[in-house]
Short mmCIF file of C-alpha atoms in Angstrom, two decimals:
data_model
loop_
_atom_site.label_atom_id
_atom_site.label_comp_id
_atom_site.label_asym_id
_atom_site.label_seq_id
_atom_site.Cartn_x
_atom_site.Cartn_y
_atom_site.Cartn_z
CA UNK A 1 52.44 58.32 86.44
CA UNK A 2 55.10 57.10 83.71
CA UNK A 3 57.98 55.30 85.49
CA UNK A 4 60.74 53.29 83.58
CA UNK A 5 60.54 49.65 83.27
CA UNK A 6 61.44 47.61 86.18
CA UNK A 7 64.63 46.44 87.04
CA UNK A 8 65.59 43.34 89.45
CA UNK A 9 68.33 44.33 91.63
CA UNK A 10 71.22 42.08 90.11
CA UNK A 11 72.43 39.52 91.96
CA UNK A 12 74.97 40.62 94.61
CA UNK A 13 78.52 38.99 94.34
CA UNK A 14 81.82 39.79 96.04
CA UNK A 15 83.79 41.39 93.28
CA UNK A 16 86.73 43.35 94.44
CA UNK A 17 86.91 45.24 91.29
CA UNK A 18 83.51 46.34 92.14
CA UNK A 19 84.19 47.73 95.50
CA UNK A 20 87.67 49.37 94.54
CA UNK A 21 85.10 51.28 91.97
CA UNK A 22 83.26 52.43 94.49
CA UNK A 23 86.02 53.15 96.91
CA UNK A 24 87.84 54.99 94.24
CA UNK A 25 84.54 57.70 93.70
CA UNK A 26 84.03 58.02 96.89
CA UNK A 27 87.63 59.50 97.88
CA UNK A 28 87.79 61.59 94.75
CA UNK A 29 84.42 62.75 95.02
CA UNK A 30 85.51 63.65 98.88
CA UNK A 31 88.63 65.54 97.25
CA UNK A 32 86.32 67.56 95.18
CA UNK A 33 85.39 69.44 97.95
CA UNK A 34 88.96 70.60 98.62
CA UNK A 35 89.32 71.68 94.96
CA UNK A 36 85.94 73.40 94.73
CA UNK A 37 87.23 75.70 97.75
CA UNK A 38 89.73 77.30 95.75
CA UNK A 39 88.95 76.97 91.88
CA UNK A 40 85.33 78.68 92.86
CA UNK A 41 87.18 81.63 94.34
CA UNK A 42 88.17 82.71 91.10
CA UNK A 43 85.43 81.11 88.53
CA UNK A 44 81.75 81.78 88.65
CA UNK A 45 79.49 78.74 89.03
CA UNK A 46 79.06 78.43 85.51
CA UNK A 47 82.09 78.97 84.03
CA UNK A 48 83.39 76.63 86.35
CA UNK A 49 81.03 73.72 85.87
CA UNK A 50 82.04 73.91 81.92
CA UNK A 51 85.77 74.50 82.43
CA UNK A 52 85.52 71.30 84.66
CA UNK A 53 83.09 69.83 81.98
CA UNK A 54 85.57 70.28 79.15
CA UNK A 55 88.62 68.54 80.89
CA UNK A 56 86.50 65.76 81.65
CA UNK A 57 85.09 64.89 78.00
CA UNK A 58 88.43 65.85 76.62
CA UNK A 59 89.90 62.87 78.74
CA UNK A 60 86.99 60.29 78.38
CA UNK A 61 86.61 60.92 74.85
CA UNK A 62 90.44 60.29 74.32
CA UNK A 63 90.33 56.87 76.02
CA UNK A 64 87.14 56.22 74.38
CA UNK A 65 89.12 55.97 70.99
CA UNK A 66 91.96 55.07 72.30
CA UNK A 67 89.58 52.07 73.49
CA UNK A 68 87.82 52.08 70.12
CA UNK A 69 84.27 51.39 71.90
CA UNK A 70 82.14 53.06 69.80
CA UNK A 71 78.64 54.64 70.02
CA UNK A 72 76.83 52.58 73.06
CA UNK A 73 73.34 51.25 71.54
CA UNK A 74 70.25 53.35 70.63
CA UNK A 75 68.25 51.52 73.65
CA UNK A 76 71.42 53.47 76.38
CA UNK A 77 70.33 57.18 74.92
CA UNK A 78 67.39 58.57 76.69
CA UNK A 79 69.43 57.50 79.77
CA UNK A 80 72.54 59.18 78.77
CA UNK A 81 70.31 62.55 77.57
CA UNK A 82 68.68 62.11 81.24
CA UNK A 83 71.64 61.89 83.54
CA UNK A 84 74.23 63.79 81.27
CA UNK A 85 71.67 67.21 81.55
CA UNK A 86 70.33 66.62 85.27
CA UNK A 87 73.66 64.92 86.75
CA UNK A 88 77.00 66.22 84.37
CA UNK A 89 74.90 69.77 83.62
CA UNK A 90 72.47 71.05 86.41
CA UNK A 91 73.98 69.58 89.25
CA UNK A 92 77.45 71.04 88.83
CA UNK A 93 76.22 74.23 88.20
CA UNK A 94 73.34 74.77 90.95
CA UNK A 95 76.02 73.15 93.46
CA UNK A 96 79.14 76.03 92.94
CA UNK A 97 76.15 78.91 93.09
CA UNK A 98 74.22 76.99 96.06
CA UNK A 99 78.13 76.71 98.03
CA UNK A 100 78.42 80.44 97.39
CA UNK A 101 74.98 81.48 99.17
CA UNK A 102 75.56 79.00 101.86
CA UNK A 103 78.49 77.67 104.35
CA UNK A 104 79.68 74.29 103.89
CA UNK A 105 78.05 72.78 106.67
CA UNK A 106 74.39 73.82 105.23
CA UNK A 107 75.09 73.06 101.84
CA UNK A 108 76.24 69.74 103.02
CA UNK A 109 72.83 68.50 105.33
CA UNK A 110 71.20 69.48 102.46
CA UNK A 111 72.48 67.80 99.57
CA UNK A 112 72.74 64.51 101.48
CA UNK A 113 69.27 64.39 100.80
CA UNK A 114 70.43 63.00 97.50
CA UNK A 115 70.61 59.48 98.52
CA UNK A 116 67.46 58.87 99.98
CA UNK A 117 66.14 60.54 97.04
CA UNK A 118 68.11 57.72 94.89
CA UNK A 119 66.58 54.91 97.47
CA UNK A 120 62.77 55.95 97.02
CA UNK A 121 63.24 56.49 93.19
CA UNK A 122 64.96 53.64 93.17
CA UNK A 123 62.51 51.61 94.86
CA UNK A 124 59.66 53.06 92.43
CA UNK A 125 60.96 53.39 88.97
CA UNK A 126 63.18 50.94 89.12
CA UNK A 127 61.81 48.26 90.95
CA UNK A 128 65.05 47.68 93.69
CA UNK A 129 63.14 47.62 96.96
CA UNK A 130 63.88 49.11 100.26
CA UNK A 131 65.68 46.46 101.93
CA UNK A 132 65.19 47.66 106.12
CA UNK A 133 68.83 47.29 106.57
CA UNK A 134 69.33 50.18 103.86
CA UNK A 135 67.07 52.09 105.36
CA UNK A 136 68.52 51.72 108.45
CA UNK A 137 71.94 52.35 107.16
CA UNK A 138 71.13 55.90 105.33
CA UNK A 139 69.26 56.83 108.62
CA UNK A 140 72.54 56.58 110.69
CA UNK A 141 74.75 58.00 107.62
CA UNK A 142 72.27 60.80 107.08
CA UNK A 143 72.27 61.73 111.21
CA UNK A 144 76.06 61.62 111.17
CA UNK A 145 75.70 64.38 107.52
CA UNK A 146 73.59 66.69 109.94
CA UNK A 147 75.85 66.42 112.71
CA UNK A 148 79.08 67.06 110.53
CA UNK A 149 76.99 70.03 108.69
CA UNK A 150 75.74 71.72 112.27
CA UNK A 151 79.64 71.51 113.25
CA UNK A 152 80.77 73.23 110.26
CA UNK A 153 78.21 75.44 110.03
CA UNK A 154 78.70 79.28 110.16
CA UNK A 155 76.65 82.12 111.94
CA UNK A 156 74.44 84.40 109.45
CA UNK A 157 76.00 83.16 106.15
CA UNK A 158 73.09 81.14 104.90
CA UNK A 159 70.38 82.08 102.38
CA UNK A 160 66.73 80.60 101.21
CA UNK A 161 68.32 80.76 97.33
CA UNK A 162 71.01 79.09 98.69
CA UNK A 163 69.32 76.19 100.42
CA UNK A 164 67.04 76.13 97.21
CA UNK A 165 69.76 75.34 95.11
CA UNK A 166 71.33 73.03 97.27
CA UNK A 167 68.35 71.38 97.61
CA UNK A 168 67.60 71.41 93.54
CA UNK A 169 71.52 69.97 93.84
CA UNK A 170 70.22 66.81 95.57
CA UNK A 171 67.09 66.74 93.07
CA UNK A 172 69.60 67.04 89.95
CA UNK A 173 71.90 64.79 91.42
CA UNK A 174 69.31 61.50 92.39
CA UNK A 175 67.34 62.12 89.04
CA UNK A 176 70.65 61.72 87.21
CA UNK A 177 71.51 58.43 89.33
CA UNK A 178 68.20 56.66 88.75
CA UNK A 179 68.45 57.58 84.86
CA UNK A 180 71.67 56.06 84.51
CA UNK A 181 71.12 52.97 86.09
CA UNK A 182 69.13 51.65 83.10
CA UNK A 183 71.60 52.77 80.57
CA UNK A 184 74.28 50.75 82.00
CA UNK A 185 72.34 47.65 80.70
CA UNK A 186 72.61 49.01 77.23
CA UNK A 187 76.74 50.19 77.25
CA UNK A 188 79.67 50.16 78.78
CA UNK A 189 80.60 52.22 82.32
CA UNK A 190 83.04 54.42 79.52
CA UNK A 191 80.61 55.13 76.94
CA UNK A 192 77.80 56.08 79.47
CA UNK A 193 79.87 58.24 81.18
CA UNK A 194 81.81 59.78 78.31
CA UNK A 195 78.69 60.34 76.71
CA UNK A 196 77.04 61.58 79.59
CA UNK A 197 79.85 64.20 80.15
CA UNK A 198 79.47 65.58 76.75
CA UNK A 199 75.82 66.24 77.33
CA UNK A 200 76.47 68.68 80.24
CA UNK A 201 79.18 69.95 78.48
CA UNK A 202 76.78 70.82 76.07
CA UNK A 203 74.54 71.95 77.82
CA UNK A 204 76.59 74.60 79.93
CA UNK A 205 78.40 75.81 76.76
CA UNK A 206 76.30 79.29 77.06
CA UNK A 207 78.84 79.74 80.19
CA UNK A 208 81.64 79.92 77.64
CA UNK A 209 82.42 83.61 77.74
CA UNK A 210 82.46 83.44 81.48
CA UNK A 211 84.80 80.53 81.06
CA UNK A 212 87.05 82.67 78.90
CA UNK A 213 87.05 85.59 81.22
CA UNK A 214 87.35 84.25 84.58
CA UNK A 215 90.21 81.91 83.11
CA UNK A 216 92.10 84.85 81.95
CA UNK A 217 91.85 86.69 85.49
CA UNK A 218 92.52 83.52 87.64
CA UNK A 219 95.55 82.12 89.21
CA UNK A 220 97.37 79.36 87.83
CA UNK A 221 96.45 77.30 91.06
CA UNK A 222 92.77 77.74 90.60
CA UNK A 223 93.13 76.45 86.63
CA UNK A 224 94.68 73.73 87.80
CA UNK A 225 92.04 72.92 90.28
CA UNK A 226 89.25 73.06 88.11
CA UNK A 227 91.57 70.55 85.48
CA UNK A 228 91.88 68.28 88.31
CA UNK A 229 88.25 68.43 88.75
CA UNK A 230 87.53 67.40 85.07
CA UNK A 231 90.54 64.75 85.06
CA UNK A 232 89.99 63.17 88.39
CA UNK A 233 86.44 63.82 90.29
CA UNK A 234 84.91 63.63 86.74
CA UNK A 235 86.27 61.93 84.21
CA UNK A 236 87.96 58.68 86.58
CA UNK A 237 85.36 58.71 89.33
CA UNK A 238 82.34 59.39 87.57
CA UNK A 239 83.80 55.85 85.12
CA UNK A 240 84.07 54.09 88.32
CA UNK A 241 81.24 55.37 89.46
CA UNK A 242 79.30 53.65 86.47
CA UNK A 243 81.34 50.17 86.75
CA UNK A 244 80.20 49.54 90.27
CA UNK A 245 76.53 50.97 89.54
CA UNK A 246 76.56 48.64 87.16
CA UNK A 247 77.14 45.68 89.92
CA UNK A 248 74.66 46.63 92.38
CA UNK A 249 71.69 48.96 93.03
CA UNK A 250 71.30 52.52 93.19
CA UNK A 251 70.06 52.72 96.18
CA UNK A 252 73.39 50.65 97.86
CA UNK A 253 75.47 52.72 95.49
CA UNK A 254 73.55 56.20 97.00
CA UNK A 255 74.22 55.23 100.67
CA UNK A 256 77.74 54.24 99.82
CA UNK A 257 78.25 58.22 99.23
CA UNK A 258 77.64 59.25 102.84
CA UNK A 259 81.05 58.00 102.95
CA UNK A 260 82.05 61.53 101.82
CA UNK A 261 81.56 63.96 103.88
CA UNK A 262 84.00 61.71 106.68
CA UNK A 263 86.06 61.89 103.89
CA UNK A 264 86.20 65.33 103.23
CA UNK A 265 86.66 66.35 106.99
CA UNK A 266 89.91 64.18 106.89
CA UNK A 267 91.22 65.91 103.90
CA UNK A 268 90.65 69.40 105.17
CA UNK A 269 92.00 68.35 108.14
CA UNK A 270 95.30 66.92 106.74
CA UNK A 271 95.50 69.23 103.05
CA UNK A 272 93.71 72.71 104.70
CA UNK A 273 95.48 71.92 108.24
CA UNK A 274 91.38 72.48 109.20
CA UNK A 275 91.51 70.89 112.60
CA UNK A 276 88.21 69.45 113.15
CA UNK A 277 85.88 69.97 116.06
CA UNK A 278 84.95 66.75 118.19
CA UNK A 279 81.24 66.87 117.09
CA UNK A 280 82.26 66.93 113.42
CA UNK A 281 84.90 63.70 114.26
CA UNK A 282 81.41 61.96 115.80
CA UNK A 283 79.49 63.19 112.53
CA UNK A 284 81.79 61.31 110.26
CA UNK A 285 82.12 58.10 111.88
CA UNK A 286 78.30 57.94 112.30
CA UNK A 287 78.16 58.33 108.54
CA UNK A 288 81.01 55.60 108.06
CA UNK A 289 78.85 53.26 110.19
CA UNK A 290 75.65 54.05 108.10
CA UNK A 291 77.42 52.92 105.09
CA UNK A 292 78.87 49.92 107.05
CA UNK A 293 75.41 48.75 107.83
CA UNK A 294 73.61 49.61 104.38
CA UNK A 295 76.48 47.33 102.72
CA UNK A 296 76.32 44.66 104.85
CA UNK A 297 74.83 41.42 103.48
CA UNK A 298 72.19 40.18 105.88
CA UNK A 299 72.74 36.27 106.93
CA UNK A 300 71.33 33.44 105.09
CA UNK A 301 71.26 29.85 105.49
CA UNK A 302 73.52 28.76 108.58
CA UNK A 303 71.85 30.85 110.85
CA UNK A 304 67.82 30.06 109.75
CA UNK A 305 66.03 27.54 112.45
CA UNK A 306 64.26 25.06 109.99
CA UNK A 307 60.77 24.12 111.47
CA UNK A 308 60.28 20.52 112.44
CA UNK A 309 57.77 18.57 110.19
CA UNK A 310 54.13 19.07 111.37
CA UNK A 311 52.51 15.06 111.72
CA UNK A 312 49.04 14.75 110.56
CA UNK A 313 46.96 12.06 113.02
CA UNK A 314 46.01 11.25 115.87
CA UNK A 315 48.12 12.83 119.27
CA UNK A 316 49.06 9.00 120.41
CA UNK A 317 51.18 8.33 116.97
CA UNK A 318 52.73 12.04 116.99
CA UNK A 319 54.20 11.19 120.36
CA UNK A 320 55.15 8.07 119.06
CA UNK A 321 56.77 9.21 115.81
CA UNK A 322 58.75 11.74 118.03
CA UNK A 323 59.62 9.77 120.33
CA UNK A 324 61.06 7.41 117.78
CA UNK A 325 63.10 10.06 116.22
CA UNK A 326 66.74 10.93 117.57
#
């Protein structure tokens, strides 16, 4: 089997810039959801994935020469071509026809898949490891995703295509993590991500007549949805997204995503005036907790009993050398 060259996890440090990257995806990611709701009531998967697509490159690529950073290096390419058509292209457009076959609470057990997908490739084409407090962490993150998706979950509204493509989502979406991560060692969070955009964008441009006709049918509230998509979920979070990937390993970065669907039940709650059930409440802080414990740095040093000295010899001078010692 062809894997990609190993990585070593970097070293972890305490960056706040990092962190406030990650934080920063993780709530606009979690507002995607809202947006998706109502943009995909008017645009078809596709046209919505390029109409999203578009806004997103046309932003990056602005501050990208505003920026004046350039092509990233030829070594960063087969990782941009990788992510940009599995993460920026497939993904988007498998997830808004998987969330039409399926209710939200199926769609969502299923695609939180995705970051124990990003942990195992992780651990084999990259060479991070499966530390057993991640593990641990992603098991309680991914119990609390089930819990929150049985809660939300509707009677008879499910399909197999639909679970198909929300599990191909989760597929898409690792593949696209774990093909990045390399990249990032080549160019900057902006280029990879700019560059990664236009690659989907690309790649969903035979959804440009739906595009134009859907946008000429739909309400000026779901246009602007699907612009804040491309401006905000897209082009800002999938940048910070990058910065703090960048900082740690995919894996960490996966589990740190599980953060999302406590998220999401909080926005619905306070945007969609969705009051959630009790169970869901319990889903979402079981996932917060997950991510909690899959961030937390275990304990070194301070806390480690150091052996005493084993004493070659005779038993009567090991007595006596202890008994000398204070």
């Amino acid at each position: 089997m062809t894997t990609l060259p190993s990585f070593a996890a970097p070293p972890e440090n305490r960056d706040w810039r990092a962190t406030a990257a990650a934080c920063t995806t993780v709530v606009l990611w979690a507002s995607a959801f809202v947006s998706i709701r109502s943009a995909g009531e008017a645009y078809s998967p596709g046209a919505l994935a390029l109409g999203r697509l578009l806004a997103g490159s046309l932003a990056l690529g602005t501050l990208l020469l505003v920026r004046r950073e350039g092509l990233p290096s030829r070594a960063a390419w087969p990782g941009i071509l990788w992510s940009g058509l599995l993460w920026f292209g497939l993904y988007m457009v498998v997830l808004n026809w998987g969330e039409q076959q399926v209710d939200a609470g199926t769609a969502a057990m299923v695609v939180n898949i995705g970051p124990l997908l990003i942990a195992l490739l992780g651990a084999r084409l990259l060479g991070e490891g499966l530390p057993r407090r991640l593990l641990l962490g992603m098991g309680v993150s991914f119990a609390g995703a089930a819990v929150v998706g049985l809660s939300m979950s509707g009677h008879g509204s499910s399909s197999v295509l639909g679970v198909l493509l929300c599990l191909l989502a989760a597929v898409a979406y690792a593949g696209g993590v774990v093909g990045q991560k390399p990249a990032l060692r080549h160019g900057s969070a902006l280029q990879i991500t700019t560059f990664g955009c236009l690659v989907g964008t690309v790649a969903c441009l035979p959804f440009a007549g739906a595009l134009i006709s859907d946008a000429a049918d739909a309400p000026l509230s779901a246009t602007l949805n699907m612009v804040y998509l491309g401006l905000f979920p897209t082009a800002l979070a999938f940048t910070t997204w990058a910065y703090a990937l960048a900082r740690t390993t995919a894996g960490r970065m996966g589990a740190t995503t599980y953060a999302v669907p406590a998220l999401v039940v909080l926005m619905s709650w306070l945007l969609l005036d969705e009051v959630p059930a009790l169970l869901t409440v319990c889903g979402g802080l079981l996932c917060l907790a997950g991510v909690a414990v899959s961030r937390k740095r275990p304990q070194t040093g301070a806390t480690r009993k150091i052996p005493a000295p084993q004493v070659e010899g005779p038993p009567h001078d090991a007595e006596r050398q202890a008994a000398d010692r204070p």
